[in-house]
PDB file of C-alpha atoms in Angstrom:
ATOM      1  CA  MET A   1       0.000   0.000   0.000  1.00 89.00           C
ATOM      2  CA  LYS A   2       1.329   3.433  -0.941  1.00 91.00           C
ATOM      3  CA  LEU A   3       0.337   6.997  -0.196  1.00 94.00           C
ATOM      4  CA  PHE A   4       1.203   9.361  -3.032  1.00 92.00           C
ATOM      5  CA  CYS A   5       1.088  12.728  -1.251  1.00 94.00           C
ATOM      6  CA  PHE A   6       0.899  15.825  -3.457  1.00 91.00           C
ATOM      7  CA  ALA A   7       1.655  18.997  -1.471  1.00 92.00           C
ATOM      8  CA  LEU A   8      -0.763  21.643  -2.685  1.00 91.00           C
ATOM      9  CA  SER A   9       0.338  25.210  -3.315  1.00 88.00           C
ATOM     10  CA  SER A  10       0.125  27.589  -0.356  1.00 89.00           C
ATOM     11  CA  LEU A  11      -3.036  29.542   0.310  1.00 91.00           C
ATOM     12  CA  PRO A  12      -2.843  33.214  -0.758  1.00 91.00           C
ATOM     13  CA  SER A  13      -3.199  34.527   2.809  1.00 93.00           C
ATOM     14  CA  SER A  14      -0.272  32.389   4.012  1.00 90.00           C
ATOM     15  CA  LYS A  15       1.961  34.076   1.454  1.00 87.00           C
ATOM     16  CA  ARG A  16       1.009  37.415   3.072  1.00 92.00           C
ATOM     17  CA  SER A  17       1.715  36.199   6.667  1.00 92.00           C
ATOM     18  CA  ILE A  18      -1.985  35.898   7.471  1.00 94.00           C
ATOM     19  CA  PHE A  19      -3.580  32.857   9.110  1.00 94.00           C
ATOM     20  CA  PRO A  20      -5.810  31.394   6.383  1.00 93.00           C
ATOM     21  CA  PRO A  21      -9.584  31.734   6.679  1.00 91.00           C
ATOM     22  CA  LYS A  22     -11.258  28.302   6.788  1.00 86.00           C
ATOM     23  CA  ASP A  23     -12.873  28.449   3.344  1.00 88.00           C
ATOM     24  CA  GLU A  24     -10.170  30.367   1.471  1.00 92.00           C
ATOM     25  CA  LEU A  25      -9.754  29.352  -2.162  1.00 90.00           C
ATOM     26  CA  ARG A  26      -6.333  28.557  -3.574  1.00 88.00           C
ATOM     27  CA  ASP A  27      -4.808  30.655  -6.336  1.00 82.00           C
ATOM     28  CA  VAL A  28      -4.528  27.830  -8.840  1.00 78.00           C
ATOM     29  CA  ALA A  29      -3.489  29.965 -11.807  1.00 73.00           C
ATOM     30  CA  SER A  30       0.178  29.311 -11.036  1.00 67.00           C
ATOM     31  CA  THR A  31      -0.294  25.566 -10.530  1.00 69.00           C
ATOM     32  CA  GLU A  32       1.628  23.607 -13.132  1.00 67.00           C
ATOM     33  CA  PRO A  33      -0.176  20.758 -14.907  1.00 62.00           C
ATOM     34  CA  ALA A  34       0.667  17.387 -13.359  1.00 65.00           C
ATOM     35  CA  LEU A  35       0.462  13.750 -14.297  1.00 69.00           C
ATOM     36  CA  TRP A  36      -1.943  11.935 -11.997  1.00 74.00           C
ATOM     37  CA  PRO A  37      -2.667   8.222 -12.151  1.00 75.00           C
ATOM     38  CA  LYS A  38      -6.277   7.729 -13.212  1.00 77.00           C
ATOM     39  CA  SER A  39      -6.711   4.427 -11.403  1.00 81.00           C
ATOM     40  CA  LEU A  40      -6.195   5.577  -7.799  1.00 87.00           C
ATOM     41  CA  PRO A  41      -8.654   7.326  -5.479  1.00 90.00           C
ATOM     42  CA  ILE A  42      -7.805  10.911  -4.495  1.00 93.00           C
ATOM     43  CA  LEU A  43      -8.432  12.334  -1.025  1.00 96.00           C
ATOM     44  CA  THR A  44      -8.183  15.907   0.215  1.00 97.00           C
ATOM     45  CA  GLY A  45      -8.828  17.558   3.560  1.00 97.00           C
ATOM     46  CA  ARG A  46     -10.807  20.638   2.455  1.00 96.00           C
ATOM     47  CA  ALA A  47     -14.090  20.743   0.557  1.00 96.00           C
ATOM     48  CA  THR A  48     -12.989  24.026  -1.044  1.00 95.00           C
ATOM     49  CA  ASP A  49     -10.211  22.154  -2.884  1.00 94.00           C
ATOM     50  CA  VAL A  50     -12.424  19.499  -4.509  1.00 95.00           C
ATOM     51  CA  ALA A  51     -13.573  21.345  -7.648  1.00 91.00           C
ATOM     52  CA  TRP A  52     -10.170  22.533  -8.821  1.00 88.00           C
ATOM     53  CA  LEU A  53      -8.459  19.250  -7.819  1.00 90.00           C
ATOM     54  CA  GLU A  54     -10.995  17.330  -9.922  1.00 90.00           C
ATOM     55  CA  ALA A  55     -10.339  19.632 -12.880  1.00 86.00           C
ATOM     56  CA  TYR A  56      -6.580  19.453 -12.293  1.00 82.00           C
ATOM     57  CA  SER A  57      -6.371  15.660 -11.936  1.00 83.00           C
ATOM     58  CA  GLU A  58      -9.358  14.705 -14.113  1.00 83.00           C
ATOM     59  CA  CYS A  59     -10.361  12.288 -11.316  1.00 86.00           C
ATOM     60  CA  VAL A  60     -13.045  12.168  -8.625  1.00 90.00           C
ATOM     61  CA  VAL A  61     -11.850  13.641  -5.310  1.00 94.00           C
ATOM     62  CA  THR A  62     -13.200  12.729  -1.865  1.00 96.00           C
ATOM     63  CA  VAL A  63     -12.933  14.862   1.282  1.00 97.00           C
ATOM     64  CA  ASP A  64     -11.641  13.360   4.512  1.00 97.00           C
ATOM     65  CA  GLU A  65     -11.712  16.103   7.174  1.00 96.00           C
ATOM     66  CA  ARG A  66      -8.925  14.372   9.112  1.00 97.00           C
ATOM     67  CA  LEU A  67      -6.548  15.399   6.299  1.00 98.00           C
ATOM     68  CA  ARG A  68      -7.160  19.134   6.716  1.00 96.00           C
ATOM     69  CA  GLY A  69      -4.429  21.496   7.853  1.00 95.00           C
ATOM     70  CA  ARG A  70      -4.204  22.876  11.346  1.00 94.00           C
ATOM     71  CA  ASP A  71      -7.228  24.787  12.676  1.00 95.00           C
ATOM     72  CA  TYR A  72      -6.142  28.290  13.709  1.00 95.00           C
ATOM     73  CA  GLY A  73      -9.463  29.054  15.428  1.00 95.00           C
ATOM     74  CA  ASP A  74      -9.945  32.742  16.256  1.00 94.00           C
ATOM     75  CA  TRP A  75      -6.668  33.605  14.525  1.00 95.00           C
ATOM     76  CA  CYS A  76      -8.105  32.800  11.064  1.00 94.00           C
ATOM     77  CA  GLY A  77      -7.824  35.908   8.887  1.00 94.00           C
ATOM     78  CA  GLN A  78      -5.437  37.692  11.288  1.00 93.00           C
ATOM     79  CA  SER A  79      -1.957  38.865  10.424  1.00 93.00           C
ATOM     80  CA  LEU A  80       1.024  37.475  12.307  1.00 91.00           C
ATOM     81  CA  LYS A  81       1.835  41.110  13.150  1.00 92.00           C
ATOM     82  CA  ALA A  82      -1.481  41.406  15.057  1.00 91.00           C
ATOM     83  CA  LEU A  83      -0.418  38.786  17.611  1.00 91.00           C
ATOM     84  CA  SER A  84       1.339  39.614  20.828  1.00 90.00           C
ATOM     85  CA  PRO A  85       5.029  38.653  20.794  1.00 89.00           C
ATOM     86  CA  GLY A  86       4.354  36.093  23.548  1.00 91.00           C
ATOM     87  CA  SER A  87       1.542  34.388  21.634  1.00 90.00           C
ATOM     88  CA  LEU A  88       3.580  34.323  18.440  1.00 88.00           C
ATOM     89  CA  SER A  89       6.560  32.831  20.264  1.00 90.00           C
ATOM     90  CA  GLU A  90       4.406  30.125  21.874  1.00 92.00           C
ATOM     91  CA  TRP A  91       2.770  29.297  18.543  1.00 90.00           C
ATOM     92  CA  MET A  92       6.180  28.894  16.900  1.00 88.00           C
ATOM     93  CA  THR A  93       7.923  26.914  19.651  1.00 90.00           C
ATOM     94  CA  ASP A  94       5.336  24.993  21.711  1.00 94.00           C
ATOM     95  CA  PRO A  95       3.608  22.076  19.918  1.00 94.00           C
ATOM     96  CA  ASP A  96       1.016  21.964  22.737  1.00 95.00           C
ATOM     97  CA  PHE A  97      -0.010  25.614  22.230  1.00 95.00           C
ATOM     98  CA  SER A  98      -3.452  26.205  20.687  1.00 95.00           C
ATOM     99  CA  PRO A  99      -4.749  29.494  19.328  1.00 94.00           C
ATOM    100  CA  PRO A 100      -8.071  30.471  20.946  1.00 94.00           C
ATOM    101  CA  SER A 101     -10.712  27.972  19.712  1.00 95.00           C
ATOM    102  CA  GLY A 102      -8.011  26.370  17.539  1.00 94.00           C
ATOM    103  CA  GLU A 103      -5.848  23.293  17.384  1.00 96.00           C
ATOM    104  CA  SER A 104      -2.329  22.678  18.607  1.00 96.00           C
ATOM    105  CA  GLN A 105       0.383  21.259  16.376  1.00 95.00           C
ATOM    106  CA  LYS A 106       0.348  18.155  18.561  1.00 96.00           C
ATOM    107  CA  GLY A 107      -3.447  17.884  18.179  1.00 96.00           C
ATOM    108  CA  MET A 108      -3.096  17.883  14.398  1.00 96.00           C
ATOM    109  CA  TYR A 109      -0.432  15.144  14.605  1.00 96.00           C
ATOM    110  CA  VAL A 110      -2.669  12.988  16.816  1.00 97.00           C
ATOM    111  CA  ARG A 111      -5.439  13.334  14.213  1.00 97.00           C
ATOM    112  CA  LEU A 112      -3.054  12.430  11.376  1.00 97.00           C
ATOM    113  CA  ALA A 113      -1.622   9.469  13.334  1.00 96.00           C
ATOM    114  CA  GLU A 114      -5.138   8.077  13.803  1.00 96.00           C
ATOM    115  CA  TRP A 115      -5.794   8.466  10.072  1.00 97.00           C
ATOM    116  CA  LEU A 116      -2.497   6.705   9.195  1.00 95.00           C
ATOM    117  CA  SER A 117      -3.433   3.855  11.520  1.00 93.00           C
ATOM    118  CA  ASP A 118      -6.864   3.519   9.885  1.00 93.00           C
ATOM    119  CA  ILE A 119      -5.527   3.568   6.301  1.00 93.00           C
ATOM    120  CA  SER A 120      -2.683   1.090   6.908  1.00 85.00           C
ATOM    121  CA  ASP A 121      -5.106  -1.828   6.384  1.00 83.00           C
ATOM    122  CA  ALA A 122      -6.208  -0.541   2.977  1.00 85.00           C
ATOM    123  CA  LYS A 123      -5.354  -2.772   0.061  1.00 84.00           C
ATOM    124  CA  LYS A 124      -5.274  -0.073  -2.619  1.00 89.00           C
ATOM    125  CA  SER A 125      -2.877   2.851  -2.845  1.00 91.00           C
ATOM    126  CA  VAL A 126      -4.254   6.378  -2.483  1.00 93.00           C
ATOM    127  CA  ILE A 127      -3.341   9.850  -3.714  1.00 93.00           C
ATOM    128  CA  LEU A 128      -3.558  12.727  -1.252  1.00 96.00           C
ATOM    129  CA  GLY A 129      -3.911  16.312  -2.468  1.00 94.00           C
ATOM    130  CA  VAL A 130      -3.299  18.118   0.832  1.00 96.00           C
ATOM    131  CA  ASP A 131      -1.514  21.069   2.402  1.00 95.00           C
ATOM    132  CA  ALA A 132       2.268  20.820   2.765  1.00 95.00           C
ATOM    133  CA  ASP A 133       1.967  20.883   6.586  1.00 95.00           C
ATOM    134  CA  VAL A 134      -0.234  17.774   6.408  1.00 97.00           C
ATOM    135  CA  VAL A 135       2.327  16.019   4.200  1.00 97.00           C
ATOM    136  CA  ARG A 136       5.059  17.060   6.665  1.00 96.00           C
ATOM    137  CA  GLY A 137       3.055  15.571   9.528  1.00 97.00           C
ATOM    138  CA  LEU A 138       2.474  12.289   7.703  1.00 97.00           C
ATOM    139  CA  VAL A 139       6.153  11.981   6.757  1.00 97.00           C
ATOM    140  CA  LEU A 140       7.361  12.697  10.290  1.00 96.00           C
ATOM    141  CA  LEU A 141       4.875  10.211  11.726  1.00 96.00           C
ATOM    142  CA  ALA A 142       6.026   7.574   9.219  1.00 95.00           C
ATOM    143  CA  MET A 143       9.573   8.163  10.474  1.00 95.00           C
ATOM    144  CA  GLY A 144       8.480   7.710  14.105  1.00 94.00           C
ATOM    145  CA  LEU A 145       8.828  11.414  14.913  1.00 94.00           C
ATOM    146  CA  ASN A 146       6.297  13.806  16.421  1.00 90.00           C
ATOM    147  CA  ALA A 147       5.181  17.434  16.339  1.00 91.00           C
ATOM    148  CA  GLU A 148       8.403  18.606  18.022  1.00 90.00           C
ATOM    149  CA  ALA A 149      10.279  17.708  14.810  1.00 91.00           C
ATOM    150  CA  ALA A 150       8.042  19.797  12.508  1.00 90.00           C
ATOM    151  CA  GLY A 151      10.593  22.600  12.169  1.00 88.00           C
ATOM    152  CA  LYS A 152      13.239  20.196  10.870  1.00 91.00           C
ATOM    153  CA  LEU A 153      11.536  19.238   7.605  1.00 93.00           C
ATOM    154  CA  ASP A 154      10.434  21.314   4.634  1.00 92.00           C
ATOM    155  CA  ILE A 155       7.971  19.977   2.096  1.00 93.00           C
ATOM    156  CA  LEU A 156       7.941  21.911  -1.159  1.00 90.00           C
ATOM    157  CA  PRO A 157       4.593  23.018  -2.573  1.00 89.00           C
ATOM    158  CA  GLN A 158       3.629  21.101  -5.720  1.00 87.00           C
ATOM    159  CA  SER A 159       5.890  18.175  -4.869  1.00 88.00           C
ATOM    160  CA  TRP A 160       5.228  14.460  -4.649  1.00 89.00           C
ATOM    161  CA  ASN A 161       6.048  12.614  -1.441  1.00 92.00           C
ATOM    162  CA  VAL A 162       5.614   8.853  -1.253  1.00 93.00           C
ATOM    163  CA  LEU A 163       4.965   6.716   1.828  1.00 95.00           C
ATOM    164  CA  SER A 164       4.528   2.955   1.757  1.00 92.00           C
ATOM    165  CA  PHE A 165       3.182   0.488   4.280  1.00 93.00           C
ATOM    166  CA  TYR A 166       4.285  -3.075   4.823  1.00 91.00           C
ATOM    167  CA  ARG A 167       4.194  -3.891   8.557  1.00 91.00           C
ATOM    168  CA  THR A 168       5.295  -0.310   9.202  1.00 93.00           C
ATOM    169  CA  TRP A 169       5.228   3.046   7.396  1.00 95.00           C
ATOM    170  CA  ARG A 170       8.265   3.941   5.278  1.00 94.00           C
ATOM    171  CA  VAL A 171       9.290   7.095   3.430  1.00 95.00           C
ATOM    172  CA  GLN A 172      10.119   6.389  -0.221  1.00 90.00           C
ATOM    173  CA  ALA A 173      10.403   9.886  -1.695  1.00 86.00           C
ATOM    174  CA  LEU A 174      10.467  13.450  -0.355  1.00 87.00           C
ATOM    175  CA  SER A 175       9.679  16.718  -2.157  1.00 82.00           C
ATOM    176  CA  VAL A 176      10.076  15.277  -5.630  1.00 78.00           C
ATOM    177  CA  PRO A 177       9.256  18.029  -8.145  1.00 74.00           C
ATOM    178  CA  ASP A 178       6.236  17.446 -10.304  1.00 66.00           C
ATOM    179  CA  ASN A 179       7.254  16.714 -13.878  1.00 63.00           C
ATOM    180  CA  LYS A 180       6.815  13.938 -16.377  1.00 53.00           C
ATOM    181  CA  ILE A 181      10.106  12.200 -15.641  1.00 51.00           C
ATOM    182  CA  THR A 182       9.559  11.972 -11.889  1.00 60.00           C
ATOM    183  CA  SER A 183       5.869  11.092 -12.300  1.00 62.00           C
ATOM    184  CA  GLU A 184       6.862   8.150 -14.476  1.00 62.00           C
ATOM    185  CA  ILE A 185       9.385   7.046 -11.869  1.00 61.00           C
ATOM    186  CA  ILE A 186       6.795   7.258  -9.085  1.00 64.00           C
ATOM    187  CA  PHE A 187       3.684   5.994 -10.865  1.00 66.00           C
ATOM    188  CA  GLY A 188       5.070   4.036 -13.803  1.00 67.00           C
ATOM    189  CA  SER A 189       4.575   4.655 -17.506  1.00 54.00           C
ATOM    190  CA  GLU A 190       1.261   5.610 -19.110  1.00 53.00           C
ATOM    191  CA  SER A 191       0.654   1.955 -19.970  1.00 49.00           C
ATOM    192  CA  ASP A 192       0.993   1.029 -16.271  1.00 46.00           C
ATOM    193  CA  ARG A 193      -1.873   3.293 -15.241  1.00 47.00           C
TER     194      ARG A 193
END
């Protein structure tokens, strides 16, 4: 069983140092066309990503809320500059810290760990079109690490990351750029799909 994790491009507000509103749409104009296997199911964590992901991949996309990014609660829509220095420092350094009405980094990892445990019995591989922080969490969990290690791994937007499961989770590829050559290496040739 394999998880082909595609790290989606950042949300526009994130690029402006603003915590993303819950239903913010992605700026998909800059998204490069990608090769997606047509025979595998695709999951995403946000309902707002379904329409463009279906157009982008030419496949049906299903939402699994457990694959959403971190919930920033009352901070959604606020600039990083609007936070007190103490709150900003806690958010950046303490995985147990939660924004008001939001979710801690550790809370997100617990949610992702439960999802990984549930999917490990699946017989068919799956494609995930999710935020880069979700991919980071899944990769770190596959390596036996936790939320404290989040600052030690970058996942590039619009990259493929591959995890496999046989008795335990393994990392097979990290931040592989999306192009025809690497897609053929990961998924096989057109005739294999």
